[in-house]
Coordinates of C-alpha atoms and ligand atoms in Angstrom, one line a residue:
M1125 CA -18.0 -9.1 0.5
V1126 CA -15.0 -7.0 1.7
R1127 CA -12.4 -9.2 3.3
V1128 CA -10.6 -7.6 6.3
L1129 CA -7.6 -9.3 7.7
G1130 CA -6.5 -8.1 11.1
I1131 CA -3.0 -9.1 12.2
S1132 CA -2.0 -8.8 15.9
G1133 CA 1.8 -8.7 16.0
S1134 CA 2.2 -9.6 19.6
P1135 CA 3.3 -12.9 21.0
R1136 CA 0.6 -12.6 23.7
K1137 CA -3.1 -12.0 23.9
G1138 CA -2.8 -8.5 25.1
N1139 CA -3.2 -4.8 24.2
S1140 CA -2.5 -5.3 20.5
Q1141 CA -5.3 -7.9 20.3
F1142 CA -7.7 -5.6 22.2
L1143 CA -7.1 -2.7 19.8
L1144 CA -7.4 -5.0 16.8
E1145 CA -10.7 -6.2 18.0
Q1146 CA -11.9 -2.6 18.3
A1147 CA -10.8 -1.9 14.7
L1148 CA -12.5 -5.1 13.4
E1149 CA -15.7 -4.3 15.2
A1150 CA -15.8 -0.8 13.6
A1151 CA -14.9 -2.4 10.2
R1152 CA -17.9 -4.8 10.4
A1153 CA -20.2 -1.9 11.3
V1154 CA -19.4 -0.1 8.0
S1155 CA -21.6 -2.5 6.0
P1156 CA -23.1 -5.1 8.3
G1157 CA -23.2 -8.5 6.6
N1158 CA -21.0 -7.3 3.8
V1159 CA -17.7 -7.3 5.6
E1160 CA -15.9 -10.5 6.6
C1161 CA -13.2 -10.0 9.3
T1162 CA -10.5 -12.5 9.9
P1163 CA -8.4 -11.9 13.1
Y1164 CA -5.0 -13.5 13.0
S1165 CA -2.5 -13.5 15.9
L1166 CA 1.2 -14.1 15.7
R1167 CA 1.0 -15.7 19.1
G1168 CA 2.4 -19.2 19.1
K1169 CA 3.3 -18.9 15.4
K1170 CA 6.7 -19.4 13.8
F1171 CA 8.0 -17.0 11.2
A1172 CA 11.7 -17.6 10.4
P1173 CA 13.7 -14.8 8.8
C1174 CA 14.2 -14.5 5.0
V1175 CA 17.3 -16.5 4.1
S1176 CA 18.0 -14.4 1.0
C1177 CA 18.2 -17.4 -1.3
F1178 CA 16.1 -15.6 -3.9
R1179 CA 14.6 -19.0 -4.9
C1180 CA 11.1 -17.4 -4.6
G1181 CA 11.9 -15.8 -7.9
D1182 CA 12.1 -19.2 -9.6
L1183 CA 9.4 -20.9 -7.6
S1184 CA 6.5 -18.7 -8.7
G1185 CA 6.8 -16.9 -5.4
E1186 CA 6.9 -19.9 -3.1
C1187 CA 9.1 -19.5 -0.1
V1188 CA 11.5 -22.4 0.5
V1189 CA 11.2 -22.0 4.3
K1190 CA 8.1 -23.8 5.5
D1191 CA 6.5 -22.5 8.6
D1192 CA 3.4 -20.3 9.4
F1193 CA 4.4 -17.9 6.6
Q1194 CA 2.4 -19.8 3.9
E1195 CA -0.9 -19.6 6.0
L1196 CA -0.6 -15.9 6.7
R1197 CA 0.6 -15.1 3.1
D1198 CA -2.5 -16.8 1.7
L1199 CA -4.8 -14.8 4.0
W1200 CA -2.9 -11.6 3.1
V1201 CA -3.2 -12.2 -0.6
A1202 CA -6.9 -12.8 -0.4
A1203 CA -7.6 -9.7 1.8
D1204 CA -9.0 -6.4 0.6
V1205 CA -8.0 -4.7 3.8
V1206 CA -5.1 -5.5 6.2
I1207 CA -5.1 -3.9 9.6
Y1208 CA -1.9 -4.4 11.6
S1209 CA -2.0 -4.0 15.4
V1210 CA 1.5 -4.2 17.0
P1211 CA 3.3 -3.6 20.3
V1212 CA 6.2 -1.3 19.9
Y1213 CA 9.5 -3.3 20.2
H1214 CA 12.6 -1.2 20.5
M1215 CA 10.9 1.6 18.6
G1216 CA 9.9 -0.6 15.7
V1217 CA 7.7 -3.7 14.9
P1218 CA 8.3 -7.0 16.6
G1219 CA 10.8 -9.3 14.9
Q1220 CA 8.2 -12.0 14.2
L1221 CA 6.2 -9.7 12.1
K1222 CA 9.2 -8.2 10.4
C1223 CA 10.2 -11.7 9.3
F1224 CA 6.8 -12.2 7.8
L1225 CA 6.8 -8.8 6.0
D1226 CA 10.3 -9.4 4.5
R1227 CA 9.4 -12.8 3.1
L1228 CA 6.0 -11.6 1.9
G1229 CA 7.4 -8.7 -0.1
N1230 CA 10.1 -10.7 -1.9
S1231 CA 7.9 -13.7 -2.6
L1232 CA 5.3 -11.5 -4.3
F1233 CA 7.8 -10.4 -6.8
G1234 CA 8.3 -14.0 -7.8
R1235 CA 4.6 -14.8 -7.6
Y1236 CA 3.6 -12.2 -10.2
R1237 CA 6.8 -12.1 -12.3
H1238 CA 5.1 -13.8 -15.2
L1239 CA 2.8 -10.7 -15.6
F1240 CA 5.7 -8.5 -16.7
P1241 CA 8.1 -8.6 -19.6
P1242 CA 11.2 -10.8 -19.1
G1243 CA 13.9 -8.9 -17.1
V1244 CA 11.4 -6.5 -15.5
D1245 CA 11.3 -6.8 -11.7
S1246 CA 8.0 -5.3 -10.8
L1247 CA 5.1 -5.8 -8.5
P1248 CA 1.4 -5.5 -9.4
K1249 CA -0.7 -2.9 -7.8
M1250 CA -2.0 -4.9 -4.9
L1251 CA -4.3 -2.1 -3.9
K1252 CA -5.1 -3.4 -0.5
V1253 CA -6.1 -0.9 2.0
V1254 CA -3.7 -0.9 5.0
G1255 CA -4.2 0.6 8.4
A1256 CA -1.7 0.5 11.4
I1257 CA -2.1 0.5 15.1
A1258 CA 0.8 0.6 17.5
Q1259 CA 1.0 0.9 21.3
G1260 CA 3.8 0.8 23.7
V1261 CA 4.4 1.0 27.4
H1262 CA 5.8 4.5 27.3
L1263 CA 4.7 7.8 25.8
C1264 CA 6.4 8.8 22.5
S1265 CA 8.5 5.7 22.5
G1266 CA 8.4 4.5 18.9
Q1267 CA 4.7 4.3 18.1
E1268 CA 5.1 6.4 15.0
H1269 CA 8.2 4.6 13.9
A1270 CA 6.4 1.3 14.1
I1271 CA 3.5 2.6 12.1
T1272 CA 5.8 4.1 9.5
D1273 CA 7.5 0.8 9.0
L1274 CA 4.1 -0.8 8.3
I1275 CA 3.1 2.1 6.0
N1276 CA 6.4 1.9 4.1
H1277 CA 5.9 -1.8 3.6
A1278 CA 2.4 -1.1 2.3
L1279 CA 3.8 1.5 -0.2
I1280 CA 6.3 -1.0 -1.5
L1281 CA 3.6 -3.5 -2.2
Q1282 CA 1.5 -0.8 -4.0
C1283 CA -1.2 -0.8 -1.3
I1284 CA -3.1 2.2 0.0
P1285 CA -2.2 3.2 3.5
V1286 CA -5.0 5.0 5.4
T1287 CA -5.2 6.9 8.6
G1288 CA -8.2 7.4 10.9
D1289 CA -9.8 10.7 11.6
M1290 CA -8.5 13.9 13.0
W1291 CA -7.4 14.6 15.6
Q1292 CA -6.7 11.3 17.2
S1293 CA -5.2 9.6 14.2
Y1294 CA -2.5 11.3 12.1
I1295 CA -0.8 8.3 10.5
G1296 CA -2.7 5.5 12.3
A1297 CA -3.6 4.7 15.9
A1298 CA -0.9 5.3 18.4
G1299 CA -1.2 4.7 22.1
W1300 CA 0.6 4.0 25.4
T1301 CA -0.3 2.0 28.4
S1302 CA 0.8 4.6 30.9
N1303 CA 3.8 2.5 32.1
D1304 CA 1.7 -0.6 32.7
I1305 CA 3.1 -3.8 31.3
A1306 CA 0.0 -5.8 31.9
R1307 CA -1.6 -7.4 28.9
D1308 CA -5.0 -6.0 29.8
A1309 CA -3.7 -2.5 30.6
L1310 CA -5.6 -0.6 27.8
A1311 CA -8.8 -2.6 28.2
R1312 CA -8.9 -1.8 31.9
Q1313 CA -7.9 1.9 31.4
A1314 CA -10.4 2.4 28.7
A1315 CA -13.2 0.8 30.7
A1316 CA -12.3 3.2 33.6
G1317 CA -12.6 6.1 31.2
Q1318 CA -8.8 7.0 31.2
T1319 CA -8.3 9.7 28.6
D1320 CA -5.3 8.3 26.7
A1321 CA -6.7 4.8 26.5
A1322 CA -10.0 6.2 25.3
I1323 CA -8.2 8.1 22.6
V1324 CA -6.3 5.1 21.2
V1325 CA -9.5 3.0 21.2
R1326 CA -11.2 5.7 19.2
A1327 CA -8.3 5.9 16.9
A1328 CA -8.2 2.2 16.4
R1329 CA -11.9 2.1 15.6
D1330 CA -11.4 5.0 13.1
V1331 CA -8.6 3.1 11.3
G1332 CA -10.8 0.0 11.0
R1333 CA -13.8 2.0 9.7
R1334 CA -11.9 4.2 7.3
A1335 CA -9.9 1.3 5.8
T1336 CA -13.1 -0.6 5.1
E1337 CA -14.8 2.5 3.6
I1338 CA -11.8 3.1 1.3
A1339 CA -11.9 -0.6 0.3
L1340 CA -15.5 -0.2 -0.7
V1341 CA -14.7 2.9 -2.8
L1342 CA -11.8 1.0 -4.5
R1343 CA -14.0 -1.9 -5.1
E1344 CA -16.7 0.2 -6.9
G1345 CA -14.0 2.2 -8.7
G1346 CA -12.2 -1.0 -9.9
R1347 CA -15.4 -2.5 -11.2
H1348 CA -16.4 0.7 -12.9
L1349 CA -12.9 1.0 -14.6
R1350 CA -12.4 -2.7 -15.2
D1351 CA -12.3 -2.5 -19.0
T1352 CA -9.6 0.2 -18.9
L1353 CA -7.6 -1.5 -16.1
R1354 CA -7.6 -4.9 -17.8
G1355 CA -5.1 -3.6 -20.3
D1356 CA -2.4 -3.2 -17.7
P1357 CA -1.2 -6.5 -16.2
A1358 CA -0.2 -4.7 -13.0
Y1359 CA -4.0 -4.5 -12.2
L1360 CA -4.8 -8.2 -12.8
P1361 CA -4.5 -9.4 -9.2
F1362 CA -6.7 -6.5 -8.0
L1363 CA -9.3 -7.3 -10.7
E1364 CA -9.1 -11.0 -9.9
R1365 CA -9.9 -10.2 -6.3
L1366 CA -12.9 -8.2 -7.5
G1367 CA -14.1 -11.0 -9.7
C1368 CA -13.6 -8.8 -12.8
V1369 CA -11.3 -11.3 -14.6
D1370 CA -11.4 -15.1 -14.6
P1371 CA -9.9 -16.8 -11.5
G1372 CA -6.3 -17.7 -12.1
V1373 CA -5.6 -15.1 -14.7
A1374 CA -3.2 -13.2 -12.4
G1375 CA -1.6 -16.5 -11.4
G1376 CA 0.2 -17.2 -8.2
N1377 CA 1.3 -20.3 -6.5
S1378 CA 0.8 -21.5 -3.0
G1379 CA 2.5 -24.9 -3.6
G1380 CA 6.1 -25.1 -4.8
E1381 CA 9.1 -27.1 -4.1
P1382 CA 10.3 -27.3 -0.5
G1383 CA 13.9 -26.3 -0.2
T1384 CA 16.7 -26.4 2.3
G1385 CA 15.9 -23.1 3.9
Q1386 CA 19.6 -22.3 3.8
G1387 CA 20.8 -18.9 2.7
T1388 CA 23.3 -18.3 -0.1
D1389 CA 27.0 -17.7 0.7
Ligands
FMN112 C1 11.3 -6.8 23.5 C2 10.4 -5.6 23.9 C3 10.7 -4.4 23.5 C4 9.9 -3.3 23.8 N1 10.2 -2.0 23.3 C5 9.3 -1.0 23.6 C6 9.6 0.3 23.1 O1 10.6 0.5 22.4 N2 8.7 1.3 23.4 C7 7.6 1.0 24.2 O2 6.9 2.0 24.5 N3 7.4 -0.2 24.7 C8 8.2 -1.2 24.4 N4 7.9 -2.4 24.9 C9 6.6 -2.6 25.7 C10 5.5 -3.1 24.8 O3 5.3 -2.4 23.6 C11 4.2 -2.9 25.6 O4 4.2 -3.7 26.8 C12 2.9 -3.3 24.9 O5 1.8 -2.8 25.6 C13 2.8 -4.8 24.7 O6 1.7 -5.0 23.9 P1 0.9 -6.4 23.9 O7 0.1 -6.4 25.2 O8 0.0 -6.4 22.7 O9 1.9 -7.5 23.9 C14 8.7 -3.5 24.6 C15 8.4 -4.8 25.0 C16 9.2 -5.9 24.7 C17 8.9 -7.3 25.2

């Protein structure tokens, strides 16, 4: 089973959600019955910023701030594919999502620290396939910047960013609502056959399909090479996800001590 996590980064049920659903539908169609999609919306959730306490390094990766981070972190860690669908906010990703991404990255260093020699700050090769979708109200108003933020985060976490197909998707799916701030703008425009809306829908579907295809390729490759990869601890979380090593070998902690949530001076 390929696990696809779709994250809508909008605080409302709107255009990001609509494009995410397109991507997930295309992901399911890659191998019907063999792809499990989990849609997750940041709507109504709370993600406080990282407080820079660095205690996740001592708490096996647990974040001392307790909010919706832990729930989404667990879904993220379990996923083979992560598709982000975001509204552009001031030419970047919305703050809620940025808070999650910051805390995720740092806490994973702590979570997997035991795999590496003492003193070595490293991350395992998470090898999740990551696709990004971004839409804004205006044309050329930060879509590529938002997608690049998400791809850069994927690269730091040793994931595999993918694009959709030419020509509608160079680095992900980028669209605009033709100056319409309504939450159903893209759904309405696409249903009416509006060209730009149709293009971003096609691009979002491409991203979902391709990300899932590449996850299947990685899965087969990982299984084929498991005896070689087992020798490098950086691959253990990936192999654990594939069921190629005993559960728990890569470690990780989703419990941990609650802390104060206060930053350091
Ligand atoms: C705080 C804020 C900042 C925004 N910044 C941008 C922007 O830089 N570029 C843009 O095209 N749209 C911007 N928008 C508009 C949203 O990206 C746009 O309305 C989008 O369709 C909302 O997606 P949603 O329906 O998924 O919430 C901004 C909206 C808000 C609330």
